[in-house]
Every structure is written in structure tokens, then in C-alpha cells.
Coordinates of N, CA and C and ligand atoms in Angstrom, one line a residue:
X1 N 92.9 115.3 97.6 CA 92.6 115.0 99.0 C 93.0 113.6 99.3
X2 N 93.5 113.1 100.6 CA 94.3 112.0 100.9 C 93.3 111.2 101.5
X3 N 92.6 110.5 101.5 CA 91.2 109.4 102.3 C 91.5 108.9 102.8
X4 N 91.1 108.4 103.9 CA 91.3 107.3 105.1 C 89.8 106.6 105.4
X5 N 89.8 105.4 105.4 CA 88.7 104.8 106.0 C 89.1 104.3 107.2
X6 N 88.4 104.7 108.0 CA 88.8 103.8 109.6 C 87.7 103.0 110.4
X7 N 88.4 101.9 110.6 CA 86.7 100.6 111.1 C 87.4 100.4 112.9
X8 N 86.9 100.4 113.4 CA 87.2 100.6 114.9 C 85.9 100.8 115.8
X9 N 85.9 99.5 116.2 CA 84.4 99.7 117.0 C 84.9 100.3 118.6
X10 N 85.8 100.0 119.1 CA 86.4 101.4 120.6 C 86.1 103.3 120.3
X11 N 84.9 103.4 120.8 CA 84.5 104.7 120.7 C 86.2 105.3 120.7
X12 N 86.5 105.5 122.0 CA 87.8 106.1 122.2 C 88.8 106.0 121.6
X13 N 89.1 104.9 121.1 CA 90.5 104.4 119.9 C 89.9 104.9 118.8
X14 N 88.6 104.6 118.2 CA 88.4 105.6 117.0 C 88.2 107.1 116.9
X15 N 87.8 107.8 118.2 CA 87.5 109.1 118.0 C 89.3 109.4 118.0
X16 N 90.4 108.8 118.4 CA 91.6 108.6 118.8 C 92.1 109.3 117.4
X17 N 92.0 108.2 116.5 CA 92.3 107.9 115.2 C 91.5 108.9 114.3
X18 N 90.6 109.1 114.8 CA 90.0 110.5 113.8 C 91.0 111.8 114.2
X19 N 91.3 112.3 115.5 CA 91.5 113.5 115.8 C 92.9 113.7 114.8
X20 N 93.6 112.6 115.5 CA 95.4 112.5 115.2 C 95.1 112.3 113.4
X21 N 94.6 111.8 112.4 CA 94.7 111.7 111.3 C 93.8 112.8 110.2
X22 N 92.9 113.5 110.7 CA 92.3 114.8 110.5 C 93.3 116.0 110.7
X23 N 94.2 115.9 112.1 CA 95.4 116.9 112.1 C 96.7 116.6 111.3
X24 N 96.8 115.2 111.0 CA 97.6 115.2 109.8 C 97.4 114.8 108.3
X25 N 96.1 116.3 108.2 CA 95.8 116.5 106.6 C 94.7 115.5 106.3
X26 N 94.3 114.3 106.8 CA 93.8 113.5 105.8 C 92.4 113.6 106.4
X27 N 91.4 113.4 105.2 CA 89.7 113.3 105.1 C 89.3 112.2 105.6
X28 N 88.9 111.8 106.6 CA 88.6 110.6 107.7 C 87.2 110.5 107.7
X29 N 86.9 109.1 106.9 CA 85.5 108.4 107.2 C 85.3 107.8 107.8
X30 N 84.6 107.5 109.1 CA 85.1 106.3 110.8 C 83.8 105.2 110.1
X31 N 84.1 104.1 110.7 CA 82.5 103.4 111.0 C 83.2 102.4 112.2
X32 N 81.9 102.1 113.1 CA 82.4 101.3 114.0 C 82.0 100.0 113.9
X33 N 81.8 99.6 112.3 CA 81.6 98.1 112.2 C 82.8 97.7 111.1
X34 N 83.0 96.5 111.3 CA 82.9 95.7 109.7 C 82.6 96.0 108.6
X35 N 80.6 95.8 108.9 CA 79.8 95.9 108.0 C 79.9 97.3 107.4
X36 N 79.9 98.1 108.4 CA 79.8 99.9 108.2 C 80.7 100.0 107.6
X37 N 82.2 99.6 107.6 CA 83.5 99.7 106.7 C 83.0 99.8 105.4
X38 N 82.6 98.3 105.3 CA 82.2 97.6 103.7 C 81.4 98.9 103.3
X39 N 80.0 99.4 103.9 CA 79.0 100.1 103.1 C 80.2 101.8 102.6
X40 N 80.7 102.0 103.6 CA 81.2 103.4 103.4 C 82.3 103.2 102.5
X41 N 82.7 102.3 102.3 CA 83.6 102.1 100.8 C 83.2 102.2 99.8
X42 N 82.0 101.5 99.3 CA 80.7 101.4 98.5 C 80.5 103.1 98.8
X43 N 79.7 103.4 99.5 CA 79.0 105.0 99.3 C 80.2 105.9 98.6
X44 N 81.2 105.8 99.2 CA 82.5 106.5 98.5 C 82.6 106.0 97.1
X45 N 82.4 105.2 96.5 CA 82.6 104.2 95.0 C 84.4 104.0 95.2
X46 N 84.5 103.6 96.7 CA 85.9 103.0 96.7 C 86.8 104.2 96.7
X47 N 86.5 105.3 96.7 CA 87.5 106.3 96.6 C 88.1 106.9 97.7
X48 N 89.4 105.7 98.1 CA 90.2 105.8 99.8 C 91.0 105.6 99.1
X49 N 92.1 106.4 99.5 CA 94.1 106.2 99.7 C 94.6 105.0 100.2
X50 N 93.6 104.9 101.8 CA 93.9 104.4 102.7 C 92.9 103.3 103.7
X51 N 93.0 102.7 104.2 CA 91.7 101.9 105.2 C 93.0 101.3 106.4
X52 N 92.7 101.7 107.8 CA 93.3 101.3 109.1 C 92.0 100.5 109.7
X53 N 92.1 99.2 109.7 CA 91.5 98.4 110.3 C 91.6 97.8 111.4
X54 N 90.7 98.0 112.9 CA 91.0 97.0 113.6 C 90.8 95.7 113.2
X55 N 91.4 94.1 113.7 CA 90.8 92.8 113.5 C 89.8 93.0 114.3
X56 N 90.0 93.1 115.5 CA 88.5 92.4 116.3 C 87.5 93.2 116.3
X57 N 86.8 93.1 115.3 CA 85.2 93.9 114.9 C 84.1 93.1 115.1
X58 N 82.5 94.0 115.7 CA 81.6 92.9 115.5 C 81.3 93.1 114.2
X59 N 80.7 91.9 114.0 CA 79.6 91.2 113.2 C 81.0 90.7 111.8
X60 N 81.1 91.4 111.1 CA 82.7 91.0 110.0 C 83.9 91.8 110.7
X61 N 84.8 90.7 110.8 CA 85.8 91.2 111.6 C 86.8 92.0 110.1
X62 N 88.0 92.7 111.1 CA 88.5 92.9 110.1 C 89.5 92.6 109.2
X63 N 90.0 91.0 109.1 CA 90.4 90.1 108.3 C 89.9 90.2 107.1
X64 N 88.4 89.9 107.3 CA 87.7 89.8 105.9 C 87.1 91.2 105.6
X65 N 87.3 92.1 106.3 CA 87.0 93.7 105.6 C 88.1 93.8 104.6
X66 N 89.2 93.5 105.3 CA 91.0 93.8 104.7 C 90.7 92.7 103.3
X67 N 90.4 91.5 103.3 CA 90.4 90.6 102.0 C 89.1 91.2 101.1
X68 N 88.2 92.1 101.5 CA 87.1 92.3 100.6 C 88.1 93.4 100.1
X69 N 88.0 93.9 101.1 CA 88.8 95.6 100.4 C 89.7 95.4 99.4
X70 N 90.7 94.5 99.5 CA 91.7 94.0 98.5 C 91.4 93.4 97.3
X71 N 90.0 92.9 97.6 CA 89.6 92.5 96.2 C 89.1 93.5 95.4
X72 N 88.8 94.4 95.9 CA 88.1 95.2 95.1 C 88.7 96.3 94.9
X73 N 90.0 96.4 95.3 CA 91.4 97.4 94.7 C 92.4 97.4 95.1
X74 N 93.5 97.3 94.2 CA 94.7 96.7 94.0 C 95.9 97.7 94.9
X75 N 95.4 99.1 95.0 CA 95.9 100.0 95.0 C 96.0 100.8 96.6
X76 N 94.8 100.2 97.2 CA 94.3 100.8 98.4 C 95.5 100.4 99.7
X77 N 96.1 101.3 100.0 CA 96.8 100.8 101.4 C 96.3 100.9 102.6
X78 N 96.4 99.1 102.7 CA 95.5 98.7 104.4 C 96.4 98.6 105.4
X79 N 96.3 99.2 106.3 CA 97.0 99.2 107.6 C 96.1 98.2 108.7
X80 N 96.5 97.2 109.4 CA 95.3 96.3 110.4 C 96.2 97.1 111.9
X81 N 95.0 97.1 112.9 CA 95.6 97.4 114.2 C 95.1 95.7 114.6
X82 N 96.3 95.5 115.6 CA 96.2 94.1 115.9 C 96.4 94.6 117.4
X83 N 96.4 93.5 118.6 CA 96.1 93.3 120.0 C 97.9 92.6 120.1
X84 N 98.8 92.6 120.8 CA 100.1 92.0 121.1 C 99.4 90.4 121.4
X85 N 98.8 90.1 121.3 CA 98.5 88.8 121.6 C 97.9 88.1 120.4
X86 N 97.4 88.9 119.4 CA 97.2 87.9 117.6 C 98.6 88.2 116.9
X87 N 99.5 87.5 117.3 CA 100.7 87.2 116.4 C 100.4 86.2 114.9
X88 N 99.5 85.3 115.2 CA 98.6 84.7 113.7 C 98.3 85.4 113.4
X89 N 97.2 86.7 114.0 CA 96.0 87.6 113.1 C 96.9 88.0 111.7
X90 N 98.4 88.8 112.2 CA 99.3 89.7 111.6 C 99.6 88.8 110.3
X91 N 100.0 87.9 110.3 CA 100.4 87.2 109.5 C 99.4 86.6 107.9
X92 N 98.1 86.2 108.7 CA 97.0 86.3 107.9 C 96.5 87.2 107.5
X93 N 96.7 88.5 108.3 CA 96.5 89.9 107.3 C 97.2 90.5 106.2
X94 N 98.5 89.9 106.5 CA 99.8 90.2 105.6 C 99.3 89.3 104.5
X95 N 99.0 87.9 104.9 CA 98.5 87.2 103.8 C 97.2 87.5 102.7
X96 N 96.4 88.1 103.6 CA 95.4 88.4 102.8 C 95.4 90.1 102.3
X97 N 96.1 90.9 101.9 CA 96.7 91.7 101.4 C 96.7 93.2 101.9
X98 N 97.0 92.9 103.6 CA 97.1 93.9 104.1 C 98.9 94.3 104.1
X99 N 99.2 96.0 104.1 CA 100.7 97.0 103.6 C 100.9 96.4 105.2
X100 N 100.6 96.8 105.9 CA 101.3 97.0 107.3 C 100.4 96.5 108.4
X101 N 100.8 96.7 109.4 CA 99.9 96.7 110.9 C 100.7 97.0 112.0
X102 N 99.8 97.8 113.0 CA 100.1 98.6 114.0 C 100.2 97.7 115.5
X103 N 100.6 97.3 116.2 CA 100.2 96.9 117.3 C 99.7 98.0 118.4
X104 N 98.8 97.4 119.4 CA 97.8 98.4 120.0 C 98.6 98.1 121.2
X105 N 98.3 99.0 122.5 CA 98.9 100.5 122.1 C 99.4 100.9 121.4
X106 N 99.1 102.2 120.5 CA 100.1 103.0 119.8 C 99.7 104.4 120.5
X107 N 100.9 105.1 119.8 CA 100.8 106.6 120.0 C 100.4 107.2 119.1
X108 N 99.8 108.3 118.8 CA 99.6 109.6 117.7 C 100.6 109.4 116.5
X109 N 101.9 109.5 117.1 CA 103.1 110.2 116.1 C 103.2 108.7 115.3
X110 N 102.8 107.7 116.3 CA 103.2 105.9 115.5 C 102.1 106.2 114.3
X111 N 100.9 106.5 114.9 CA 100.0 106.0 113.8 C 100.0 106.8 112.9
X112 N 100.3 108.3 113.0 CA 100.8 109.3 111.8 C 101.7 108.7 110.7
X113 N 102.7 108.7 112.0 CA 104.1 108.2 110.8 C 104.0 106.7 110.1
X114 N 103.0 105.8 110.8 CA 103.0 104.3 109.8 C 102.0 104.9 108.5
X115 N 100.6 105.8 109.2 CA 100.0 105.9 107.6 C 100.5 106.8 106.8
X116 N 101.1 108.2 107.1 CA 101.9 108.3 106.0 C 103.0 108.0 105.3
X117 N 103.3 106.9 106.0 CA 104.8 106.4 105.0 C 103.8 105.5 104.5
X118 N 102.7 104.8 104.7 CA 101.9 103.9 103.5 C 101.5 104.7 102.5
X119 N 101.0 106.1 102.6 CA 100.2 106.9 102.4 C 101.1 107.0 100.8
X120 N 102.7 107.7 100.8 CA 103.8 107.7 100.1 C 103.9 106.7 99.3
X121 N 103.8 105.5 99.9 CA 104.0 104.6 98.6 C 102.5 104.4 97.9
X122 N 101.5 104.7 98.2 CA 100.3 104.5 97.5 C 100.1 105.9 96.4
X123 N 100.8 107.1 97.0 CA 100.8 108.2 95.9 C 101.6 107.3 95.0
X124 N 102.9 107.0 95.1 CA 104.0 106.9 94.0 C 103.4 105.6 93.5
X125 N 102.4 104.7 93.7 CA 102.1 103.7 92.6 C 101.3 104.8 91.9
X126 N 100.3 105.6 92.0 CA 99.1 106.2 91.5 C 99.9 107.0 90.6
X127 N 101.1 107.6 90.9 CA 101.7 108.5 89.8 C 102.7 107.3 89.3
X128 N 103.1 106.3 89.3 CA 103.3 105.6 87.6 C 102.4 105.2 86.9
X129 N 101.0 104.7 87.9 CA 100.0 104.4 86.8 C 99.6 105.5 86.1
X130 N 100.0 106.8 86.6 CA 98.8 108.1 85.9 C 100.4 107.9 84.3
X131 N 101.5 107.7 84.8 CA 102.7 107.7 83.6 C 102.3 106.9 83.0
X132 N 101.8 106.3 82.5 CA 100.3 105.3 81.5 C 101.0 104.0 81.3
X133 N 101.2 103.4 82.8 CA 101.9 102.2 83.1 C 103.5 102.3 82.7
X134 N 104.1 103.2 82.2 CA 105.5 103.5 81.4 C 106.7 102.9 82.2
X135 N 107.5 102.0 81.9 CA 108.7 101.5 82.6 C 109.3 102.1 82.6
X136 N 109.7 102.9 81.4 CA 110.8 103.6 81.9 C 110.3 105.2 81.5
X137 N 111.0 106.3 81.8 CA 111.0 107.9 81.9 C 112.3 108.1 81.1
X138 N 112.6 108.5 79.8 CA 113.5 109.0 79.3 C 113.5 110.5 79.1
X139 N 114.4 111.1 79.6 CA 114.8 112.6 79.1 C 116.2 112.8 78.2
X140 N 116.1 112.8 76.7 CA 117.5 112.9 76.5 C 118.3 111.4 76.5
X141 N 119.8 111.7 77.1 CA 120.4 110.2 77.4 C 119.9 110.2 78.4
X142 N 119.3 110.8 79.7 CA 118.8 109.9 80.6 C 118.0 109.2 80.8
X143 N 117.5 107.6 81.3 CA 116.7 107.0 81.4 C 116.6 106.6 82.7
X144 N 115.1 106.7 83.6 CA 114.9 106.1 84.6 C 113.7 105.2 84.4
X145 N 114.6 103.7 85.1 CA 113.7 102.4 84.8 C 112.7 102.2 86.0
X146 N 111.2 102.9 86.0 CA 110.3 102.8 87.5 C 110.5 101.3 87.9
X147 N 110.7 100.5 87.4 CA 110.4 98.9 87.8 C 112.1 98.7 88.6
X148 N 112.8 98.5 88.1 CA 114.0 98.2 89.0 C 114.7 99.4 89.1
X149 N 114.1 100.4 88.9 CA 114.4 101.4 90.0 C 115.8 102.1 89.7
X150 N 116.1 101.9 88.4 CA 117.9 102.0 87.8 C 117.8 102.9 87.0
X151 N 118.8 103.9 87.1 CA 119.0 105.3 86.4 C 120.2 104.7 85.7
X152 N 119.6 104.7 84.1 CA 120.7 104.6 82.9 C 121.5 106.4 82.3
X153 N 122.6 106.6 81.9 CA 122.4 107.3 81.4 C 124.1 107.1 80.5
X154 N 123.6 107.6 78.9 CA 124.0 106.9 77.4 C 124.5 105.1 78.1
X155 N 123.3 104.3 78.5 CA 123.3 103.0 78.5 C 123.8 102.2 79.7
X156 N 124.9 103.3 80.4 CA 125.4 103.2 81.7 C 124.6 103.5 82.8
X157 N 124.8 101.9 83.7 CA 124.0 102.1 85.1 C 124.4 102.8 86.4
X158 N 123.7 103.6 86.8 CA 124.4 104.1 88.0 C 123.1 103.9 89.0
X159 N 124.1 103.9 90.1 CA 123.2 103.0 91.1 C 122.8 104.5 92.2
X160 N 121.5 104.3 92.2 CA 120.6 105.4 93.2 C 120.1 104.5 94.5
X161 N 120.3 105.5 95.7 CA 119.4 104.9 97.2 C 118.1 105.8 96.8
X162 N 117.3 104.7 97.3 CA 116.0 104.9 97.4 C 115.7 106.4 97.7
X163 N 116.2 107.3 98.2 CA 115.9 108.7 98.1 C 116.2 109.3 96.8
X164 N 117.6 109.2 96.5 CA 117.7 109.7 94.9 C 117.2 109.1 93.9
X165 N 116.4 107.6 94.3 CA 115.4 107.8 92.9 C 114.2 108.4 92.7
X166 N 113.6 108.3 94.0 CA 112.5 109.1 94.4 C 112.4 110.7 93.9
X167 N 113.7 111.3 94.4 CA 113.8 112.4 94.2 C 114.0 112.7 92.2
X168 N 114.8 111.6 91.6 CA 114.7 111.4 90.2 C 113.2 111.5 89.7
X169 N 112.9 110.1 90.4 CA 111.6 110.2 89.6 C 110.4 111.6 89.9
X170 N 110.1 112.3 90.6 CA 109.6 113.4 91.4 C 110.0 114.2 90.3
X171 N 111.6 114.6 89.8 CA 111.8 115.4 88.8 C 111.3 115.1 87.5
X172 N 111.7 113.7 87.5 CA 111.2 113.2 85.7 C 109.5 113.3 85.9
X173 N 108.6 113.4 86.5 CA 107.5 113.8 86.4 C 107.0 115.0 86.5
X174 N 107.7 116.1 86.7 CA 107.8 117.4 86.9 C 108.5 118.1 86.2
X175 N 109.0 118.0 84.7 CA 110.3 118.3 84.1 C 109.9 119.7 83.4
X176 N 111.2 120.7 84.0 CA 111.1 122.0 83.8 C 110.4 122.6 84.4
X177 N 109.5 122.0 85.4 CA 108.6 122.8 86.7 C 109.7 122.7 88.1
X178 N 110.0 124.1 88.8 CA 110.8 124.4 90.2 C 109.8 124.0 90.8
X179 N 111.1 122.6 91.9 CA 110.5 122.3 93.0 C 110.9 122.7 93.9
X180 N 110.4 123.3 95.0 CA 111.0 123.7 96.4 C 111.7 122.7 96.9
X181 N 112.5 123.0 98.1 CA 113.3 122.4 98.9 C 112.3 121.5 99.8
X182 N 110.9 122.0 100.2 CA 110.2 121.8 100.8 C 109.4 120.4 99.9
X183 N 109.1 121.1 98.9 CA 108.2 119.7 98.0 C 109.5 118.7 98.2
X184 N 110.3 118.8 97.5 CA 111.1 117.6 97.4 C 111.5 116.7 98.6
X185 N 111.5 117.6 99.8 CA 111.7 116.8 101.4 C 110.1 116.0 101.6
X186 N 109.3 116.3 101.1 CA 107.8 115.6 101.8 C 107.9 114.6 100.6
X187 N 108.2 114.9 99.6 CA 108.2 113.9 98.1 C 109.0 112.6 98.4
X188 N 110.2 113.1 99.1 CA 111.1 111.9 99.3 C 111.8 111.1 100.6
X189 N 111.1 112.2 101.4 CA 111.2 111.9 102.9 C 110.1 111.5 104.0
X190 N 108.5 112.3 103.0 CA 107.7 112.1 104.2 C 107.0 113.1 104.8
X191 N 106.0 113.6 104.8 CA 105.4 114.6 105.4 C 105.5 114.8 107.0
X192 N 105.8 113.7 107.3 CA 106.4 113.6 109.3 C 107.5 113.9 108.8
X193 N 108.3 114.1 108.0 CA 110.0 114.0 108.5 C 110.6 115.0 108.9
X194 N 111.0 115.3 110.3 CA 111.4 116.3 111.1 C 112.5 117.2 110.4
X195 N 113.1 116.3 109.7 CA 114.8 117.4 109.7 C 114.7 118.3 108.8
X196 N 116.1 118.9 108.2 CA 116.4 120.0 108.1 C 116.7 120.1 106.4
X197 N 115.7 121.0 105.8 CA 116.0 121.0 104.0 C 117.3 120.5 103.4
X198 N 117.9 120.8 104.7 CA 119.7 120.7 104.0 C 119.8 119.4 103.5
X199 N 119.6 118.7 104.0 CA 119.8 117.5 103.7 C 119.2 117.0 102.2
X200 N 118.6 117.9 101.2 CA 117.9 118.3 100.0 C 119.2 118.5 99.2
X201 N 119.7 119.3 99.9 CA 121.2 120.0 98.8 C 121.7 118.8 98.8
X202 N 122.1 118.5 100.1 CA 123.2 117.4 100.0 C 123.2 115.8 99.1
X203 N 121.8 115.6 99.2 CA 121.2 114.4 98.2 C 121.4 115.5 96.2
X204 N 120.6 116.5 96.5 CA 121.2 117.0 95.2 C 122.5 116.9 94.8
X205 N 123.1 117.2 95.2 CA 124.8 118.0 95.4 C 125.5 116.3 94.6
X206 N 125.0 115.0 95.5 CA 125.0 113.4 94.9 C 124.5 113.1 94.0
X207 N 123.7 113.5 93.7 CA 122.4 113.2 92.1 C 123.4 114.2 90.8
X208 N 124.1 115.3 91.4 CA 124.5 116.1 90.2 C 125.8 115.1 90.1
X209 N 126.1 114.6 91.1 CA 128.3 114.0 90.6 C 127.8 112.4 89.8
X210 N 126.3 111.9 89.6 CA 125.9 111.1 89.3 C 125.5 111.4 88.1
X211 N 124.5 112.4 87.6 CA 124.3 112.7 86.6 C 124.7 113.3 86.1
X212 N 125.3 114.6 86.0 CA 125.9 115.8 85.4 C 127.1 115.4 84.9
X213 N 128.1 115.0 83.7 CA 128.9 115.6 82.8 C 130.3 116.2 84.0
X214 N 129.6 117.5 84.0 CA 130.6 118.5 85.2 C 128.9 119.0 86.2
X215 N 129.8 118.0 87.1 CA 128.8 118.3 88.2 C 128.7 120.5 88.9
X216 N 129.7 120.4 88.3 CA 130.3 122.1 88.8 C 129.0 123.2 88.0
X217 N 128.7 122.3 86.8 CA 128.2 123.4 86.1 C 127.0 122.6 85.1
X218 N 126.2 122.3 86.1 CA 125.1 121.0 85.7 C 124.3 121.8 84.6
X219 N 123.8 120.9 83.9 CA 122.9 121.1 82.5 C 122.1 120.8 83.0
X220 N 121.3 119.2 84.0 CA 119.9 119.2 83.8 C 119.7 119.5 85.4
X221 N 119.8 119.1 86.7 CA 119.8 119.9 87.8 C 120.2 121.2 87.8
X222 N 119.2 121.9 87.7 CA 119.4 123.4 87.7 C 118.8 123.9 89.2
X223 N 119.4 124.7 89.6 CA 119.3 125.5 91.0 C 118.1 127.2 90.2
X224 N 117.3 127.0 90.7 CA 116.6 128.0 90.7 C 116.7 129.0 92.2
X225 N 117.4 130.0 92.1 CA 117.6 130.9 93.2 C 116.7 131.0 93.6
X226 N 116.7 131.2 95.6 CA 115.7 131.6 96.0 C 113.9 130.4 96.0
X227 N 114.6 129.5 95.3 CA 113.3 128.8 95.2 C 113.0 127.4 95.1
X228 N 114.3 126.9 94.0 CA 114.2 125.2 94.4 C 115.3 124.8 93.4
X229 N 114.9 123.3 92.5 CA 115.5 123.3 91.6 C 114.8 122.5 90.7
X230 N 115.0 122.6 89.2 CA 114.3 121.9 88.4 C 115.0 120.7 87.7
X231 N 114.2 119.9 86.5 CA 115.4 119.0 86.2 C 115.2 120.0 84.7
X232 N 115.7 120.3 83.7 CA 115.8 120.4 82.2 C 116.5 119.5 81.6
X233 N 115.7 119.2 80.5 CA 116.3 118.5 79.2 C 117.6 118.8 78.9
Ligands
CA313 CA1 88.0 96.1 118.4

């Protein structure tokens, strides 16, 4: 289950933020303090994905919610909602180790689509840490380096866009298990992302003239009919 903590003392902006982020999937704990932030972090034992913080909170604003939170996990992606008029706040958020920030107004689809693209990069740190910190993923001659992001294979570098490593690494953690067209589009695109699977083949279709020998008649991208495709050894 995907966690959100949200601190927003605006009844309306937080009940806002609950409706829109409960309808996309995620378990939403509100408080309308600072202080209430801090405790429901604590009652949880810290167990959030995510925390969207307004700055201007009573009693602990949310600067120092965002700097406590960060001290106390390395992992947690904070989003701050800021006012168009704290251009400093943003900056000192960024500094004190907040992922992003929203400017207020936002819409539904804004604040969906910022926290699940945070949401994505806080799964894919949690699954190299769960790879037991491991730099690199070897199958065979292939080697994917998580750190600089570089698919070797017998020693030779070939260069991947941020989708086809994603979609590499998604396989090298899944190896010999069919992924749908469907997993691999939310894995590497996004759970908002509107378009059309095809565009799954067509990044495969790139990953096979990269990896495969004879891309015509691939050994480790394998097409599973009817269902997805897998990587084999
Ligand atoms: Ca406020």
C-alpha cells in the first residue's frame, strides 16, 4: 500500500487533497497541524511513501516538519505546497530536503501527477535497496549498472534513455516472470500516463536491436503471447 501523509491546516485544500489522492490509490493520513504531522508519523513508526506539506502551518510550520521528516528518513518523498509569493520558502525547502513543491493553486490532475511521479522514484530507490544495496544486476553477459544507469553487455556499453533502463531494470528484477504491457507502462511511464501500450512494443522493439544478438529472433526479450514479455537468461 502506497502512504501519504498530508499536513494542511485549509479544511478545504486538505479535504481537497484527501478526495483527489484516495482516488488515485493511495492511503491518506491528513493532520491539520505541524505538530499533528510530526505525531502521525511517529503513530505510523514512520511508515509513509510520501508527505505533501503545506509551509504556512500553525504552531510548526512546514519547513521544519519537511527538515524533521528528513531526518528521520532518507527515503521518504516530501512534496511542500508553497503560496506564488514564497519564492525563498521553495528554495529552503529544496535545501532542507524536500523532492519537489507544488505552487497553490493547483489542480487534481497537478497534484496526482507531481505525487505519483515522486511516488515512482521512491518505489525504485526501495527496490534497489530491497537488491541488497547491489550496483550492478548481472544476467549472463548482461550487466545493468543501477548507479550510472549503463547497460554493459560482454563489457560493451550501450547507452539506454531513462525509459529503457527503467524498463531493463523492472525486467532484471522480475527475471523469467511475464510482464504485461500494462505493468511495464505504470513501471516506466507512470500510473497517470494516458497513452497507448504501444508505445511498450516500440521501446521493446529498441531494447531488443540493443540487446539481442539477432534482434529478429531474441534469446532474452521474449514475447509471451497474449500476455506480455519476459526477460530469460
Ligand atoms: Ca496553510
Amino acid at each position: 500500500m502506497k502512504r501519504v501523509l498530508i499536513a494542511e491546516d485549509e479544511t478545504a485544500i486538505r479535504e481537497f487533497e484527501v478526495i483527489n489522492l484516495k482516488r488515485a490509490g493511495y492511503d491518506v493520513v491528513d493532520a491539520e497541524s505541524g505538530k499533528k504531522a510530526l505525531e502521525c508519523f511517529e503513530r505510523y513508526n514512520g511508515d509513509f511513501d510520501l508527505a505533501v506539506l503545506d509551509i504556512m502551518l500553525p504552531e510548526v510550520d512546514g519547513l521544519t516538519v519537511c527538515k524533521e521528516l528528513r531526518s528521520k528518513s532518507s527515503t521518504l518523498g516530501i512534496i511542500l505546497l508553497t503560496a506564488k509569493t514564497q519564492e525563498m520558502d521553495k528554495i529552503s525547502g529544496l535545501m532542507l530536503g524536500a523532492d519537489d513543491y507544488i505552487t497553490k493553486p493547483f489542480s487534481p490532475s497537478e497534484l496526482v501527477a507531481r505525487v505519483d511521479a515522486l511516488y515512482r522514484r521512491v518505489a525504485l530507490n526501495l527496490m534497489r535497496t530491497e537488491n541488497n544495496f547491489k550496483e550492478e544486476i548481472k544476467f549472463d553477459e548482461v550487466v545493468l549498472n543501477l548507479r550510472n544507469r549503463a547497460l554493459k553487455k560482454r563489457g560493451k556499453i550501450i547507452e539506454l534513455t531513462q525509459v529503457e533502463f527503467q524498463i531493463m531494470e523492472y525486467f532484471f528484477s522480475n527475471p523469467g516472470t511475464v510482464l504485461s504491457r500494462t505493468q511495464i507502462l505504470h513501471h516506466a511511464w507512470g500510473d497517470s500516463y494516458q497513452g497507448e501500450e504501444k508505445i511498450v512494443d516500440v521501446n521493446i522493439r529498441r531494447l531488443r536491436m540493443k540487446v539481442e544478438d539477432n534482434p529478429s529472433v531474441p534469446q532474452h526479450i521474449i514475447t509471451v503471447w497474449g500476455l506480455g514479455y519476459k526477460w530469460e537468461n
